[in-house]
Amino acid sequence: QVQLEDAGGGSVQAGGSLRLSCKYSGDTRHTSTFCMSWFRQAPGKEREGVAAIVAGGPITYYSDSVKGRFTISQDNAKNTLYLQMNSLKPDDTATYYCAAKFGLRSYECQLDNEYNYWGQGTQVTVSA
């Protein structure tokens, strides 16, 4: 089992920055690949994968909508996942969720795969 606790949301003006964090705990090593990611969901819209990282390695995945503006990273010593969000736009307004899954291969971390463990969500609001 893995537990996730996300935080760091808030309100910011367009063009501003925020950093989300997700503290994780539990056994993250019982398969060869542990994936962590960020998803978001705006009111009336489907959930969208934003960024994913293969734990312990350099492989990352981003949605086209955030590529070049958002950066996903991980601090193993602190058991924390981050999402640095720059050049924020009103369209980025959503509830952001960290998520995790276990797998055997890096490609299983891609955002179109099903994730099993979820944080409670943190609200990000970007005003024009």
JSON list of N, CA, C and O in Angstrom, two decimals, residues 8-49:
[
{"chain": "A", "resi": 8, "resn": "GLY", "atom": "N", "xyz": [0.13, 22.38, -1.50]},
{"chain": "A", "resi": 8, "resn": "GLY", "atom": "CA", "xyz": [0.83, 23.44, -2.20]},
{"chain": "A", "resi": 8, "resn": "GLY", "atom": "C", "xyz": [-0.01, 24.24, -3.16]},
{"chain": "A", "resi": 8, "resn": "GLY", "atom": "O", "xyz": [0.48, 25.17, -3.80]},
{"chain": "A", "resi": 9, "resn": "GLY", "atom": "N", "xyz": [-1.28, 23.89, -3.29]},
{"chain": "A", "resi": 9, "resn": "GLY", "atom": "CA", "xyz": [-2.13, 24.67, -4.18]},
{"chain": "A", "resi": 9, "resn": "GLY", "atom": "C", "xyz": [-2.38, 26.07, -3.66]},
{"chain": "A", "resi": 9, "resn": "GLY", "atom": "O", "xyz": [-2.00, 26.42, -2.54]},
{"chain": "A", "resi": 10, "resn": "GLY", "atom": "N", "xyz": [-3.03, 26.88, -4.47]},
{"chain": "A", "resi": 10, "resn": "GLY", "atom": "CA", "xyz": [-3.34, 28.23, -4.07]},
{"chain": "A", "resi": 10, "resn": "GLY", "atom": "C", "xyz": [-3.86, 29.03, -5.24]},
{"chain": "A", "resi": 10, "resn": "GLY", "atom": "O", "xyz": [-4.19, 28.45, -6.29]},
{"chain": "A", "resi": 11, "resn": "SER", "atom": "N", "xyz": [-3.91, 30.33, -5.04]},
{"chain": "A", "resi": 11, "resn": "SER", "atom": "CA", "xyz": [-4.38, 31.24, -6.09]},
{"chain": "A", "resi": 11, "resn": "SER", "atom": "C", "xyz": [-3.23, 32.10, -6.57]},
{"chain": "A", "resi": 11, "resn": "SER", "atom": "O", "xyz": [-2.42, 32.57, -5.77]},
{"chain": "A", "resi": 12, "resn": "VAL", "atom": "N", "xyz": [-3.16, 32.29, -7.86]},
{"chain": "A", "resi": 12, "resn": "VAL", "atom": "CA", "xyz": [-2.07, 33.07, -8.45]},
{"chain": "A", "resi": 12, "resn": "VAL", "atom": "C", "xyz": [-2.58, 33.75, -9.70]},
{"chain": "A", "resi": 12, "resn": "VAL", "atom": "O", "xyz": [-3.54, 33.28, -10.34]},
{"chain": "A", "resi": 13, "resn": "GLN", "atom": "N", "xyz": [-1.94, 34.82, -10.09]},
{"chain": "A", "resi": 13, "resn": "GLN", "atom": "CA", "xyz": [-2.31, 35.49, -11.33]},
{"chain": "A", "resi": 13, "resn": "GLN", "atom": "C", "xyz": [-1.63, 34.82, -12.52]},
{"chain": "A", "resi": 13, "resn": "GLN", "atom": "O", "xyz": [-0.59, 34.16, -12.37]},
{"chain": "A", "resi": 14, "resn": "ALA", "atom": "N", "xyz": [-2.22, 34.99, -13.67]},
{"chain": "A", "resi": 14, "resn": "ALA", "atom": "CA", "xyz": [-1.64, 34.43, -14.89]},
{"chain": "A", "resi": 14, "resn": "ALA", "atom": "C", "xyz": [-0.19, 34.89, -15.04]},
{"chain": "A", "resi": 14, "resn": "ALA", "atom": "O", "xyz": [0.14, 36.06, -14.78]},
{"chain": "A", "resi": 15, "resn": "GLY", "atom": "N", "xyz": [0.65, 33.96, -15.44]},
{"chain": "A", "resi": 15, "resn": "GLY", "atom": "CA", "xyz": [2.07, 34.24, -15.57]},
{"chain": "A", "resi": 15, "resn": "GLY", "atom": "C", "xyz": [2.88, 33.90, -14.33]},
{"chain": "A", "resi": 15, "resn": "GLY", "atom": "O", "xyz": [4.11, 33.87, -14.37]},
{"chain": "A", "resi": 16, "resn": "GLY", "atom": "N", "xyz": [2.17, 33.64, -13.23]},
{"chain": "A", "resi": 16, "resn": "GLY", "atom": "CA", "xyz": [2.84, 33.33, -11.99]},
{"chain": "A", "resi": 16, "resn": "GLY", "atom": "C", "xyz": [3.24, 31.87, -11.88]},
{"chain": "A", "resi": 16, "resn": "GLY", "atom": "O", "xyz": [3.09, 31.09, -12.83]},
{"chain": "A", "resi": 17, "resn": "SER", "atom": "N", "xyz": [3.76, 31.51, -10.70]},
{"chain": "A", "resi": 17, "resn": "SER", "atom": "CA", "xyz": [4.27, 30.17, -10.47]},
{"chain": "A", "resi": 17, "resn": "SER", "atom": "C", "xyz": [3.74, 29.60, -9.15]},
{"chain": "A", "resi": 17, "resn": "SER", "atom": "O", "xyz": [3.43, 30.34, -8.22]},
{"chain": "A", "resi": 18, "resn": "LEU", "atom": "N", "xyz": [3.65, 28.28, -9.12]},
{"chain": "A", "resi": 18, "resn": "LEU", "atom": "CA", "xyz": [3.32, 27.55, -7.89]},
{"chain": "A", "resi": 18, "resn": "LEU", "atom": "C", "xyz": [4.10, 26.25, -7.91]},
{"chain": "A", "resi": 18, "resn": "LEU", "atom": "O", "xyz": [4.43, 25.73, -8.99]},
{"chain": "A", "resi": 19, "resn": "ARG", "atom": "N", "xyz": [4.38, 25.72, -6.72]},
{"chain": "A", "resi": 19, "resn": "ARG", "atom": "CA", "xyz": [4.98, 24.40, -6.63]},
{"chain": "A", "resi": 19, "resn": "ARG", "atom": "C", "xyz": [4.10, 23.51, -5.76]},
{"chain": "A", "resi": 19, "resn": "ARG", "atom": "O", "xyz": [3.83, 23.84, -4.59]},
{"chain": "A", "resi": 20, "resn": "LEU", "atom": "N", "xyz": [3.66, 22.43, -6.33]},
{"chain": "A", "resi": 20, "resn": "LEU", "atom": "CA", "xyz": [2.89, 21.43, -5.60]},
{"chain": "A", "resi": 20, "resn": "LEU", "atom": "C", "xyz": [3.84, 20.37, -5.04]},
{"chain": "A", "resi": 20, "resn": "LEU", "atom": "O", "xyz": [4.88, 20.07, -5.64]},
{"chain": "A", "resi": 21, "resn": "SER", "atom": "N", "xyz": [3.46, 19.82, -3.91]},
{"chain": "A", "resi": 21, "resn": "SER", "atom": "CA", "xyz": [4.25, 18.74, -3.34]},
{"chain": "A", "resi": 21, "resn": "SER", "atom": "C", "xyz": [3.33, 17.58, -2.96]},
{"chain": "A", "resi": 21, "resn": "SER", "atom": "O", "xyz": [2.14, 17.76, -2.73]},
{"chain": "A", "resi": 22, "resn": "CYS", "atom": "N", "xyz": [3.91, 16.40, -2.92]},
{"chain": "A", "resi": 22, "resn": "CYS", "atom": "CA", "xyz": [3.16, 15.20, -2.58]},
{"chain": "A", "resi": 22, "resn": "CYS", "atom": "C", "xyz": [4.07, 14.30, -1.74]},
{"chain": "A", "resi": 22, "resn": "CYS", "atom": "O", "xyz": [5.06, 13.76, -2.25]},
{"chain": "A", "resi": 23, "resn": "LYS", "atom": "N", "xyz": [3.72, 14.16, -0.49]},
{"chain": "A", "resi": 23, "resn": "LYS", "atom": "CA", "xyz": [4.48, 13.29, 0.40]},
{"chain": "A", "resi": 23, "resn": "LYS", "atom": "C", "xyz": [3.95, 11.87, 0.24]},
{"chain": "A", "resi": 23, "resn": "LYS", "atom": "O", "xyz": [2.74, 11.64, 0.32]},
{"chain": "A", "resi": 24, "resn": "TYR", "atom": "N", "xyz": [4.85, 10.93, 0.00]},
{"chain": "A", "resi": 24, "resn": "TYR", "atom": "CA", "xyz": [4.41, 9.55, -0.14]},
{"chain": "A", "resi": 24, "resn": "TYR", "atom": "C", "xyz": [5.03, 8.66, 0.92]},
{"chain": "A", "resi": 24, "resn": "TYR", "atom": "O", "xyz": [6.13, 8.92, 1.40]},
{"chain": "A", "resi": 25, "resn": "SER", "atom": "N", "xyz": [4.30, 7.63, 1.28]},
{"chain": "A", "resi": 25, "resn": "SER", "atom": "CA", "xyz": [4.77, 6.68, 2.28]},
{"chain": "A", "resi": 25, "resn": "SER", "atom": "C", "xyz": [4.27, 5.29, 1.94]},
{"chain": "A", "resi": 25, "resn": "SER", "atom": "O", "xyz": [3.36, 5.14, 1.12]},
{"chain": "A", "resi": 26, "resn": "GLY", "atom": "N", "xyz": [4.89, 4.30, 2.56]},
{"chain": "A", "resi": 26, "resn": "GLY", "atom": "CA", "xyz": [4.53, 2.92, 2.27]},
{"chain": "A", "resi": 26, "resn": "GLY", "atom": "C", "xyz": [5.64, 2.24, 1.49]},
{"chain": "A", "resi": 26, "resn": "GLY", "atom": "O", "xyz": [6.68, 2.82, 1.22]},
{"chain": "A", "resi": 27, "resn": "ASP", "atom": "N", "xyz": [5.40, 1.02, 1.11]},
{"chain": "A", "resi": 27, "resn": "ASP", "atom": "CA", "xyz": [6.39, 0.23, 0.39]},
{"chain": "A", "resi": 27, "resn": "ASP", "atom": "C", "xyz": [6.33, 0.56, -1.09]},
{"chain": "A", "resi": 27, "resn": "ASP", "atom": "O", "xyz": [5.38, 0.19, -1.78]},
{"chain": "A", "resi": 28, "resn": "THR", "atom": "N", "xyz": [7.34, 1.27, -1.58]},
{"chain": "A", "resi": 28, "resn": "THR", "atom": "CA", "xyz": [7.37, 1.68, -2.98]},
{"chain": "A", "resi": 28, "resn": "THR", "atom": "C", "xyz": [8.32, 0.84, -3.82]},
{"chain": "A", "resi": 28, "resn": "THR", "atom": "O", "xyz": [8.63, 1.18, -4.96]},
{"chain": "A", "resi": 29, "resn": "ARG", "atom": "N", "xyz": [8.81, -0.25, -3.26]},
{"chain": "A", "resi": 29, "resn": "ARG", "atom": "CA", "xyz": [9.87, -0.99, -3.95]},
{"chain": "A", "resi": 29, "resn": "ARG", "atom": "C", "xyz": [9.53, -2.45, -4.23]},
{"chain": "A", "resi": 29, "resn": "ARG", "atom": "O", "xyz": [10.42, -3.24, -4.49]},
{"chain": "A", "resi": 30, "resn": "HIS", "atom": "N", "xyz": [8.27, -2.82, -4.15]},
{"chain": "A", "resi": 30, "resn": "HIS", "atom": "CA", "xyz": [8.00, -4.24, -4.31]},
{"chain": "A", "resi": 30, "resn": "HIS", "atom": "C", "xyz": [7.85, -4.67, -5.76]},
{"chain": "A", "resi": 30, "resn": "HIS", "atom": "O", "xyz": [7.63, -5.83, -6.03]},
{"chain": "A", "resi": 31, "resn": "THR", "atom": "N", "xyz": [7.97, -3.72, -6.71]},
{"chain": "A", "resi": 31, "resn": "THR", "atom": "CA", "xyz": [8.13, -4.09, -8.10]},
{"chain": "A", "resi": 31, "resn": "THR", "atom": "C", "xyz": [9.30, -3.30, -8.67]},
{"chain": "A", "resi": 31, "resn": "THR", "atom": "O", "xyz": [9.82, -2.41, -8.03]},
{"chain": "A", "resi": 32, "resn": "SER", "atom": "N", "xyz": [9.69, -3.62, -9.88]},
{"chain": "A", "resi": 32, "resn": "SER", "atom": "CA", "xyz": [10.88, -2.99, -10.46]},
{"chain": "A", "resi": 32, "resn": "SER", "atom": "C", "xyz": [10.66, -1.55, -10.86]},
{"chain": "A", "resi": 32, "resn": "SER", "atom": "O", "xyz": [11.61, -0.79, -11.00]},
{"chain": "A", "resi": 33, "resn": "THR", "atom": "N", "xyz": [9.43, -1.15, -11.07]},
{"chain": "A", "resi": 33, "resn": "THR", "atom": "CA", "xyz": [9.14, 0.21, -11.51]},
{"chain": "A", "resi": 33, "resn": "THR", "atom": "C", "xyz": [8.03, 0.81, -10.63]},
{"chain": "A", "resi": 33, "resn": "THR", "atom": "O", "xyz": [6.98, 0.21, -10.45]},
{"chain": "A", "resi": 34, "resn": "PHE", "atom": "N", "xyz": [8.31, 1.99, -10.12]},
{"chain": "A", "resi": 34, "resn": "PHE", "atom": "CA", "xyz": [7.32, 2.74, -9.36]},
{"chain": "A", "resi": 34, "resn": "PHE", "atom": "C", "xyz": [7.10, 4.06, -10.07]},
{"chain": "A", "resi": 34, "resn": "PHE", "atom": "O", "xyz": [8.06, 4.79, -10.32]},
{"chain": "A", "resi": 35, "resn": "CYS", "atom": "N", "xyz": [5.87, 4.32, -10.43]},
{"chain": "A", "resi": 35, "resn": "CYS", "atom": "CA", "xyz": [5.53, 5.51, -11.20]},
{"chain": "A", "resi": 35, "resn": "CYS", "atom": "C", "xyz": [4.82, 6.51, -10.31]},
{"chain": "A", "resi": 35, "resn": "CYS", "atom": "O", "xyz": [3.95, 6.12, -9.51]},
{"chain": "A", "resi": 36, "resn": "MET", "atom": "N", "xyz": [5.15, 7.78, -10.49]},
{"chain": "A", "resi": 36, "resn": "MET", "atom": "CA", "xyz": [4.43, 8.84, -9.80]},
{"chain": "A", "resi": 36, "resn": "MET", "atom": "C", "xyz": [4.03, 9.90, -10.80]},
{"chain": "A", "resi": 36, "resn": "MET", "atom": "O", "xyz": [4.75, 10.14, -11.78]},
{"chain": "A", "resi": 37, "resn": "SER", "atom": "N", "xyz": [2.92, 10.55, -10.54]},
{"chain": "A", "resi": 37, "resn": "SER", "atom": "CA", "xyz": [2.39, 11.46, -11.55]},
{"chain": "A", "resi": 37, "resn": "SER", "atom": "C", "xyz": [1.52, 12.53, -10.91]},
{"chain": "A", "resi": 37, "resn": "SER", "atom": "O", "xyz": [1.18, 12.47, -9.72]},
{"chain": "A", "resi": 38, "resn": "TRP", "atom": "N", "xyz": [1.16, 13.49, -11.73]},
{"chain": "A", "resi": 38, "resn": "TRP", "atom": "CA", "xyz": [0.19, 14.51, -11.39]},
{"chain": "A", "resi": 38, "resn": "TRP", "atom": "C", "xyz": [-0.92, 14.50, -12.43]},
{"chain": "A", "resi": 38, "resn": "TRP", "atom": "O", "xyz": [-0.65, 14.47, -13.63]},
{"chain": "A", "resi": 39, "resn": "PHE", "atom": "N", "xyz": [-2.14, 14.53, -11.94]},
{"chain": "A", "resi": 39, "resn": "PHE", "atom": "CA", "xyz": [-3.32, 14.67, -12.78]},
{"chain": "A", "resi": 39, "resn": "PHE", "atom": "C", "xyz": [-4.07, 15.92, -12.32]},
{"chain": "A", "resi": 39, "resn": "PHE", "atom": "O", "xyz": [-3.83, 16.43, -11.22]},
{"chain": "A", "resi": 40, "resn": "ARG", "atom": "N", "xyz": [-4.97, 16.38, -13.16]},
{"chain": "A", "resi": 40, "resn": "ARG", "atom": "CA", "xyz": [-5.80, 17.51, -12.75]},
{"chain": "A", "resi": 40, "resn": "ARG", "atom": "C", "xyz": [-7.20, 17.34, -13.32]},
{"chain": "A", "resi": 40, "resn": "ARG", "atom": "O", "xyz": [-7.40, 16.66, -14.33]},
{"chain": "A", "resi": 41, "resn": "GLN", "atom": "N", "xyz": [-8.14, 17.98, -12.64]},
{"chain": "A", "resi": 41, "resn": "GLN", "atom": "CA", "xyz": [-9.52, 17.94, -13.12]},
{"chain": "A", "resi": 41, "resn": "GLN", "atom": "C", "xyz": [-10.18, 19.28, -12.83]},
{"chain": "A", "resi": 41, "resn": "GLN", "atom": "O", "xyz": [-10.22, 19.73, -11.69]},
{"chain": "A", "resi": 42, "resn": "ALA", "atom": "N", "xyz": [-10.65, 19.90, -13.89]},
{"chain": "A", "resi": 42, "resn": "ALA", "atom": "CA", "xyz": [-11.38, 21.16, -13.78]},
{"chain": "A", "resi": 42, "resn": "ALA", "atom": "C", "xyz": [-12.87, 20.86, -13.76]},
{"chain": "A", "resi": 42, "resn": "ALA", "atom": "O", "xyz": [-13.31, 19.83, -14.27]},
{"chain": "A", "resi": 43, "resn": "PRO", "atom": "N", "xyz": [-13.67, 21.74, -13.18]},
{"chain": "A", "resi": 43, "resn": "PRO", "atom": "CA", "xyz": [-15.12, 21.51, -13.12]},
{"chain": "A", "resi": 43, "resn": "PRO", "atom": "C", "xyz": [-15.71, 21.28, -14.51]},
{"chain": "A", "resi": 43, "resn": "PRO", "atom": "O", "xyz": [-15.43, 22.04, -15.45]},
{"chain": "A", "resi": 44, "resn": "GLY", "atom": "N", "xyz": [-16.48, 20.22, -14.65]},
{"chain": "A", "resi": 44, "resn": "GLY", "atom": "CA", "xyz": [-17.12, 19.92, -15.92]},
{"chain": "A", "resi": 44, "resn": "GLY", "atom": "C", "xyz": [-16.22, 19.31, -16.96]},
{"chain": "A", "resi": 44, "resn": "GLY", "atom": "O", "xyz": [-16.65, 19.08, -18.10]},
{"chain": "A", "resi": 45, "resn": "LYS", "atom": "N", "xyz": [-14.98, 19.02, -16.60]},
{"chain": "A", "resi": 45, "resn": "LYS", "atom": "CA", "xyz": [-14.05, 18.43, -17.57]},
{"chain": "A", "resi": 45, "resn": "LYS", "atom": "C", "xyz": [-13.55, 17.09, -17.07]},
{"chain": "A", "resi": 45, "resn": "LYS", "atom": "O", "xyz": [-13.61, 16.78, -15.89]},
{"chain": "A", "resi": 46, "resn": "GLU", "atom": "N", "xyz": [-13.05, 16.29, -18.00]},
{"chain": "A", "resi": 46, "resn": "GLU", "atom": "CA", "xyz": [-12.48, 15.00, -17.63]},
{"chain": "A", "resi": 46, "resn": "GLU", "atom": "C", "xyz": [-11.12, 15.20, -16.97]},
{"chain": "A", "resi": 46, "resn": "GLU", "atom": "O", "xyz": [-10.43, 16.20, -17.19]},
{"chain": "A", "resi": 47, "resn": "ARG", "atom": "N", "xyz": [-10.76, 14.20, -16.19]},
{"chain": "A", "resi": 47, "resn": "ARG", "atom": "CA", "xyz": [-9.44, 14.24, -15.57]},
{"chain": "A", "resi": 47, "resn": "ARG", "atom": "C", "xyz": [-8.36, 14.13, -16.64]},
{"chain": "A", "resi": 47, "resn": "ARG", "atom": "O", "xyz": [-8.48, 13.37, -17.61]},
{"chain": "A", "resi": 48, "resn": "GLU", "atom": "N", "xyz": [-7.31, 14.90, -16.45]},
{"chain": "A", "resi": 48, "resn": "GLU", "atom": "CA", "xyz": [-6.23, 14.99, -17.45]},
{"chain": "A", "resi": 48, "resn": "GLU", "atom": "C", "xyz": [-4.89, 14.69, -16.80]},
{"chain": "A", "resi": 48, "resn": "GLU", "atom": "O", "xyz": [-4.57, 15.25, -15.74]},
{"chain": "A", "resi": 49, "resn": "GLY", "atom": "N", "xyz": [-4.12, 13.82, -17.41]},
{"chain": "A", "resi": 49, "resn": "GLY", "atom": "CA", "xyz": [-2.77, 13.58, -16.94]},
{"chain": "A", "resi": 49, "resn": "GLY", "atom": "C", "xyz": [-1.88, 14.74, -17.29]},
{"chain": "A", "resi": 49, "resn": "GLY", "atom": "O", "xyz": [-1.91, 15.24, -18.42]}
]
